[in-house]
mmCIF file of C-alpha atoms in Angstrom:
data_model
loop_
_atom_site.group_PDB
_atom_site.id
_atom_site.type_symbol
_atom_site.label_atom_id
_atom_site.label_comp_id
_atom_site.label_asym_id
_atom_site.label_seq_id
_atom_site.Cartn_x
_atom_site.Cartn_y
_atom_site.Cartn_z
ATOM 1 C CA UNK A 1 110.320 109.301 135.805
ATOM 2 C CA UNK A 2 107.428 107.946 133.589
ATOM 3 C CA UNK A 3 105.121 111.039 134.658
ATOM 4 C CA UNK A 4 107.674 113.462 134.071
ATOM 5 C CA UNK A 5 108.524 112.186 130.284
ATOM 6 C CA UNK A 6 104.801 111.706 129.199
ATOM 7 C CA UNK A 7 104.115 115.373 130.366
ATOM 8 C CA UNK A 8 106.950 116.083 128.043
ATOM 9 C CA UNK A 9 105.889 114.270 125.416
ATOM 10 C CA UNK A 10 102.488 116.261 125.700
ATOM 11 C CA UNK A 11 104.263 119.700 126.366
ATOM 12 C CA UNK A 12 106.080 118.922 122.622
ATOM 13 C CA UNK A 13 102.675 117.298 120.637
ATOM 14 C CA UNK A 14 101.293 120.387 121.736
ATOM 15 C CA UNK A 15 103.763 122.693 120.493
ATOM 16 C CA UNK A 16 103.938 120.811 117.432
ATOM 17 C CA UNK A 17 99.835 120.767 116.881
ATOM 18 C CA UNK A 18 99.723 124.944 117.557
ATOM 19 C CA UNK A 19 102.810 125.513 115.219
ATOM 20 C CA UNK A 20 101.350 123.186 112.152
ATOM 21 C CA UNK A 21 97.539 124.441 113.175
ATOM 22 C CA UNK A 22 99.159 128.214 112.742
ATOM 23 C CA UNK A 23 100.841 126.844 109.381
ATOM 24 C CA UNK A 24 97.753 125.558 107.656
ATOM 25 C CA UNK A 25 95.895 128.532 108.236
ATOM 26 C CA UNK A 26 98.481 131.087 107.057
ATOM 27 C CA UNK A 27 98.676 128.585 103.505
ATOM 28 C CA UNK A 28 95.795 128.481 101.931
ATOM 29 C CA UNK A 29 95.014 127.060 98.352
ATOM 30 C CA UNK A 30 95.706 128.412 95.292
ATOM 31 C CA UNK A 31 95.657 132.137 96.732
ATOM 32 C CA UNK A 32 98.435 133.442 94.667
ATOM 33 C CA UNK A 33 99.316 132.900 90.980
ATOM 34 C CA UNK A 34 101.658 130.456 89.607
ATOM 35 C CA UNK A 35 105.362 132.159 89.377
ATOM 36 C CA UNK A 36 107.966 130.571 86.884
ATOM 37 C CA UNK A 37 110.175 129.145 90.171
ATOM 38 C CA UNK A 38 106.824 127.485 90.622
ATOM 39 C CA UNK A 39 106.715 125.905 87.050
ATOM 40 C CA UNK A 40 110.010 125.106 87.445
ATOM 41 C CA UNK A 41 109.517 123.545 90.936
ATOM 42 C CA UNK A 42 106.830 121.547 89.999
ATOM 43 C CA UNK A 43 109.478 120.008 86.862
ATOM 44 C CA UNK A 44 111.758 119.479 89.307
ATOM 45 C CA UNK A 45 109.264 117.790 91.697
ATOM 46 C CA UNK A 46 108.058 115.456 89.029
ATOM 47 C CA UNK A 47 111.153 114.527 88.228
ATOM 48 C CA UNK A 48 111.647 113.356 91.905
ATOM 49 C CA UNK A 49 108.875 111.580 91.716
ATOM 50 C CA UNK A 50 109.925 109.686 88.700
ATOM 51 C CA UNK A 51 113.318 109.159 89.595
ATOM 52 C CA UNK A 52 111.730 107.344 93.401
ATOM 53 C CA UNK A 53 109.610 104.784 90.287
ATOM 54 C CA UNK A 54 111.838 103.886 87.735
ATOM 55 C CA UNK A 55 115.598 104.295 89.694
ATOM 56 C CA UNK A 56 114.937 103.389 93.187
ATOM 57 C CA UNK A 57 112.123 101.132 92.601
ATOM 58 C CA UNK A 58 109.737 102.934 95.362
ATOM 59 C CA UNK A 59 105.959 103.146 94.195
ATOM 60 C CA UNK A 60 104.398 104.176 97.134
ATOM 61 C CA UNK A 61 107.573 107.425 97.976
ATOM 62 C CA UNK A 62 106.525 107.952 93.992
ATOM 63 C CA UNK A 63 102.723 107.817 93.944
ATOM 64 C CA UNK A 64 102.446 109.961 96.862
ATOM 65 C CA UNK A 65 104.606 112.948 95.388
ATOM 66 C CA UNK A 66 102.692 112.331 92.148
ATOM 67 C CA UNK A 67 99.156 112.813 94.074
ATOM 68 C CA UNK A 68 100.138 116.122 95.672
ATOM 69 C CA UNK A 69 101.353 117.239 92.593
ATOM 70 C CA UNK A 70 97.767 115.926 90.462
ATOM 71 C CA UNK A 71 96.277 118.199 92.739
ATOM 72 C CA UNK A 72 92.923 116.626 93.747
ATOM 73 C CA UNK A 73 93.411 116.860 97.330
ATOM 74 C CA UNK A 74 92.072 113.606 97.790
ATOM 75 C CA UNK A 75 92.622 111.691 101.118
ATOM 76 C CA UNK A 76 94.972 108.913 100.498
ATOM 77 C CA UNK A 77 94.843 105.483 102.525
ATOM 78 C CA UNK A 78 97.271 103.095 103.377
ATOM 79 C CA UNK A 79 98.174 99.818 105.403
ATOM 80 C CA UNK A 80 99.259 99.745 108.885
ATOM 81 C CA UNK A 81 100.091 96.524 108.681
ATOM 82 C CA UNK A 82 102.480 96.342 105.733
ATOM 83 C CA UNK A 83 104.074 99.689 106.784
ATOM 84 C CA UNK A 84 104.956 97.724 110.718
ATOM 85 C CA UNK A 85 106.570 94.815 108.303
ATOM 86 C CA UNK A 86 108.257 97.200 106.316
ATOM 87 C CA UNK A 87 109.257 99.522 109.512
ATOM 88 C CA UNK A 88 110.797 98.117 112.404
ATOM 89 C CA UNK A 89 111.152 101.418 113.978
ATOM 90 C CA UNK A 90 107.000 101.477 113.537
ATOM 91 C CA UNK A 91 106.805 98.070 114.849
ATOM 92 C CA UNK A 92 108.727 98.861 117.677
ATOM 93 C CA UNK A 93 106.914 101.730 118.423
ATOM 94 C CA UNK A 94 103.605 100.138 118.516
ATOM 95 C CA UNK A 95 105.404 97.379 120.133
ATOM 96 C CA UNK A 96 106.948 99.751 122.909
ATOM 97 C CA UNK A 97 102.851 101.060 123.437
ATOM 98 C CA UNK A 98 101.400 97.669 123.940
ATOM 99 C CA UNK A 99 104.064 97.050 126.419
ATOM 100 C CA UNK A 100 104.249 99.783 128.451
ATOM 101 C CA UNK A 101 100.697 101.603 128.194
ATOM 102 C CA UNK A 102 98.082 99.210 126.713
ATOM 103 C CA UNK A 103 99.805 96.132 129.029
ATOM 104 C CA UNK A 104 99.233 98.810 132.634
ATOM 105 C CA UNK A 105 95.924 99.161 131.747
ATOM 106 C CA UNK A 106 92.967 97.477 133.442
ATOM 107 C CA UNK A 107 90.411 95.117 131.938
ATOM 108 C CA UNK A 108 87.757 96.863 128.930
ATOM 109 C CA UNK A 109 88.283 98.915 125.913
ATOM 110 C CA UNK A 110 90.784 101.460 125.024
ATOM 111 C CA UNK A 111 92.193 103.976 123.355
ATOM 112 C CA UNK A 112 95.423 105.368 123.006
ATOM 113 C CA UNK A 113 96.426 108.427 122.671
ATOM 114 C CA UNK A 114 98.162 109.713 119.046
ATOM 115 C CA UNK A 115 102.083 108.914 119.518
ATOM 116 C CA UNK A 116 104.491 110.201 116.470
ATOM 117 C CA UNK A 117 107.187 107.332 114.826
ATOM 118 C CA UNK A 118 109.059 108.045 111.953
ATOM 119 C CA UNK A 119 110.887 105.088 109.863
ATOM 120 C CA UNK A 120 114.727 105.097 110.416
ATOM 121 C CA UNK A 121 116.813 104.944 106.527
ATOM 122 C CA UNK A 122 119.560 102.997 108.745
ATOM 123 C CA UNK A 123 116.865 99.865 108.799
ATOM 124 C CA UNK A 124 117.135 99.369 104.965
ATOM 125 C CA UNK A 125 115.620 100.098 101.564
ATOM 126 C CA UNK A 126 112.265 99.513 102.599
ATOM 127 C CA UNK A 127 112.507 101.956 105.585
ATOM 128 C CA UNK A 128 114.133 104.726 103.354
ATOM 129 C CA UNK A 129 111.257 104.367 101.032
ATOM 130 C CA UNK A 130 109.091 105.397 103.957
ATOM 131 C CA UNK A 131 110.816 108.264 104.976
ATOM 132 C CA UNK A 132 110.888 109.641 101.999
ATOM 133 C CA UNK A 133 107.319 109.068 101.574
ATOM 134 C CA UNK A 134 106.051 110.284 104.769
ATOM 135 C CA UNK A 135 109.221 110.555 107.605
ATOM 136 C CA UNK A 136 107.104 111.246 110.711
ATOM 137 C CA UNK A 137 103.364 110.336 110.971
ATOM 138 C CA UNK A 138 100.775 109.583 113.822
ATOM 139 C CA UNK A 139 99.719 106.360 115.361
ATOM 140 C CA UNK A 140 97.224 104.696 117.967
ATOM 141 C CA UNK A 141 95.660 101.706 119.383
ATOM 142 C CA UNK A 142 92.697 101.010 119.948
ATOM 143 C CA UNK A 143 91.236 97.584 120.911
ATOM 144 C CA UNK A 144 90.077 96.143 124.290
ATOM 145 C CA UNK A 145 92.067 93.983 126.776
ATOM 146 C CA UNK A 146 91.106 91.100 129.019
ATOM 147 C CA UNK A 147 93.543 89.767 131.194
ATOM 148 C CA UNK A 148 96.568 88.502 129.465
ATOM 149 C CA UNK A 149 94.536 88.995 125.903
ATOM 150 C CA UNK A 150 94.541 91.823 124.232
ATOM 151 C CA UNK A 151 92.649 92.461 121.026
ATOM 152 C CA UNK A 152 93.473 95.635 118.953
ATOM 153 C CA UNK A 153 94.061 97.418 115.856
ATOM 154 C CA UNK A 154 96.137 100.331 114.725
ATOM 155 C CA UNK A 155 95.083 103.713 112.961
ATOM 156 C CA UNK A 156 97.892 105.702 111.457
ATOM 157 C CA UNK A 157 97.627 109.283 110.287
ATOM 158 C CA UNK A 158 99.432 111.987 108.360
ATOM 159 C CA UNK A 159 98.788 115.201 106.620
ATOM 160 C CA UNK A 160 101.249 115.458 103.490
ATOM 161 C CA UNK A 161 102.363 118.824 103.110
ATOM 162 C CA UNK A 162 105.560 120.762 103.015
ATOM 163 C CA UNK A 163 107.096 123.490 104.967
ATOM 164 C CA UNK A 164 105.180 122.619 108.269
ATOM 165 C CA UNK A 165 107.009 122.618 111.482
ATOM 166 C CA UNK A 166 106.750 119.433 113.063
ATOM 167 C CA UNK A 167 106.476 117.020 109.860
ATOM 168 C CA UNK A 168 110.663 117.901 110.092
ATOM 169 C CA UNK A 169 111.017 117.332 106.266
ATOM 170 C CA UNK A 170 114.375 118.132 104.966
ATOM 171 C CA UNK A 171 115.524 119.948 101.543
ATOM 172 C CA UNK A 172 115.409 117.592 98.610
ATOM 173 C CA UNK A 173 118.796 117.234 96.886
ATOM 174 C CA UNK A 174 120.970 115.617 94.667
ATOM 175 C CA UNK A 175 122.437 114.249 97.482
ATOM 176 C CA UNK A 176 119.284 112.651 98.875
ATOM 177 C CA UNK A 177 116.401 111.202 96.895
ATOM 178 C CA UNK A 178 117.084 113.854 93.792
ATOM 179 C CA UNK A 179 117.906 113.406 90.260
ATOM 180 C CA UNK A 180 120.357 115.634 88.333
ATOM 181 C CA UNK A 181 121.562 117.265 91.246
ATOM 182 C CA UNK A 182 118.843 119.605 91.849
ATOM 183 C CA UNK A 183 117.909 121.217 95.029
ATOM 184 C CA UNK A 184 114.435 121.628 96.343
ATOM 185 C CA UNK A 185 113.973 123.890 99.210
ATOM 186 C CA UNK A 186 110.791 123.122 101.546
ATOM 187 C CA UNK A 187 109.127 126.753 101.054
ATOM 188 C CA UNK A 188 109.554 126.257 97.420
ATOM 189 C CA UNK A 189 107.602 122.684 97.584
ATOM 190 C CA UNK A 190 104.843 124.182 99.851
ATOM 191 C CA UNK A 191 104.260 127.412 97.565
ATOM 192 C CA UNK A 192 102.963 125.013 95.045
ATOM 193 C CA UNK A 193 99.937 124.831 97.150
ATOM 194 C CA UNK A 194 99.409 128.414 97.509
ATOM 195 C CA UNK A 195 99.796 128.815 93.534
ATOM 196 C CA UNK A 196 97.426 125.621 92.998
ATOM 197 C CA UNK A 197 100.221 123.890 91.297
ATOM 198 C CA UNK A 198 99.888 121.165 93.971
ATOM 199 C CA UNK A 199 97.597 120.359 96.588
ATOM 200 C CA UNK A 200 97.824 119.295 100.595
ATOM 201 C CA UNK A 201 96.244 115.752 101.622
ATOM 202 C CA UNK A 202 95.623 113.339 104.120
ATOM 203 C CA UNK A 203 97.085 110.004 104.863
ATOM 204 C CA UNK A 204 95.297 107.801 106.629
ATOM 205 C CA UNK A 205 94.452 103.969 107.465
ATOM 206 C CA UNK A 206 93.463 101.164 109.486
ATOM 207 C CA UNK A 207 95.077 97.407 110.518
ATOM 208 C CA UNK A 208 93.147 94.372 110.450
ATOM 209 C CA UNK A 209 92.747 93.442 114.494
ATOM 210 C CA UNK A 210 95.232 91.231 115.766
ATOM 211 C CA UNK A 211 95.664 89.832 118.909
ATOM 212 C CA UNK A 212 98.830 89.204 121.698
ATOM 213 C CA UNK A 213 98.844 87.634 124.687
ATOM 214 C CA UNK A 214 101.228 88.169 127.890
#
């Protein structure tokens, strides 16, 4: 039942958008003073980020802890195209959209609407990186088709913060991505923007166009 399971999809993005919508506006930034858990946190945190460059060998799961913890707020971009060669769930994903939207569609441009992936750590190092870096994000297409061609790109978005709803993170422990066995509880990672110890950001970017053919 195609209609009935892209009316659910909807029904859950929009859950998802209210709940993270209610989030950000309940967390502002730097709103409270810095606490010593916060101090400590933000150690802890840049030890993470450390341990992601130098042990596991993963610059981009490292730079992108480092920027919320620098604090500019700055949006960050990155590359649709390397992240679909580095994540097959991605690739499949967009794959999955071309096939069974994008492909139904008749002749012009289009659009898609925002669909959520996430990279799967079962598909290798490469995939774990990405989780740990961003887990779920956003993704469209947008290009135009005629006949059998279509032409198209893809946009990928995602708002890096902590402690909201939908982005699912989970705690950071010694048992995950962690150094030195510490334990970093979501809440604890988001109060860091509140106390202006770290800040929010978005992720963003755009493919070069490519082109497929039925």
């Amino acid at each position: 039942m195609p209609g009935f399971n892209a009316l659910l999809q909807l029904d859950v993005a929009g859950l998802e958008t209210f709940a993270d919508e209610w989030a950000r506006v309940h967390r502002k930034f730097g709103v409270v003073e810095p606490t010593a858990k916060d101090r400590q946190v933000r150690n802890q945190l840049n030890n993470v980020a450390a341990y992601f460059a130098t042990v596991k060998g993963w610059p981009t799961a490292a730079g992108l802890v480092q920027h919320y913890l620098d604090g500019s707020g700055k949006p960050v971009e990155v590359e649709p195209q390397q992240m679909m060669d580095q994540i097959p769930a991605f690739r499949k994903d967009v794959d999955g959209t071309l096939k069974n939207d994008v492909r139904e569609r008749g002749d012009g441009p289009f659009t898609t609407g925002w669909s959520s992936t996430a990279p799967d750590p079962g598909d290798g190092d490469s995939s774990t990186e990405w989780y740990y870096a961003l887990n779920h994000f956003q993704y469209r297409l947008v290009g135009e088709k005629e006949g059998d061609e279509i032409t198209y790109h893809v946009e990928v978005k995602k708002r890096y913060d902590w402690g909201i709803p939908s982005e699912h993170r989970a705690t950071v422990s010694g048992g995950g991505p962690g150094p030195l066995g510490m334990n970093l509880e979501q809440a604890d990672i988001a109060h860091l923007h509140s106390s202006g110890m770290a800040r929010d950001f978005d992720v963003s970017g755009t493919s070069d166009e490519m082109t497929v053919h039925s």
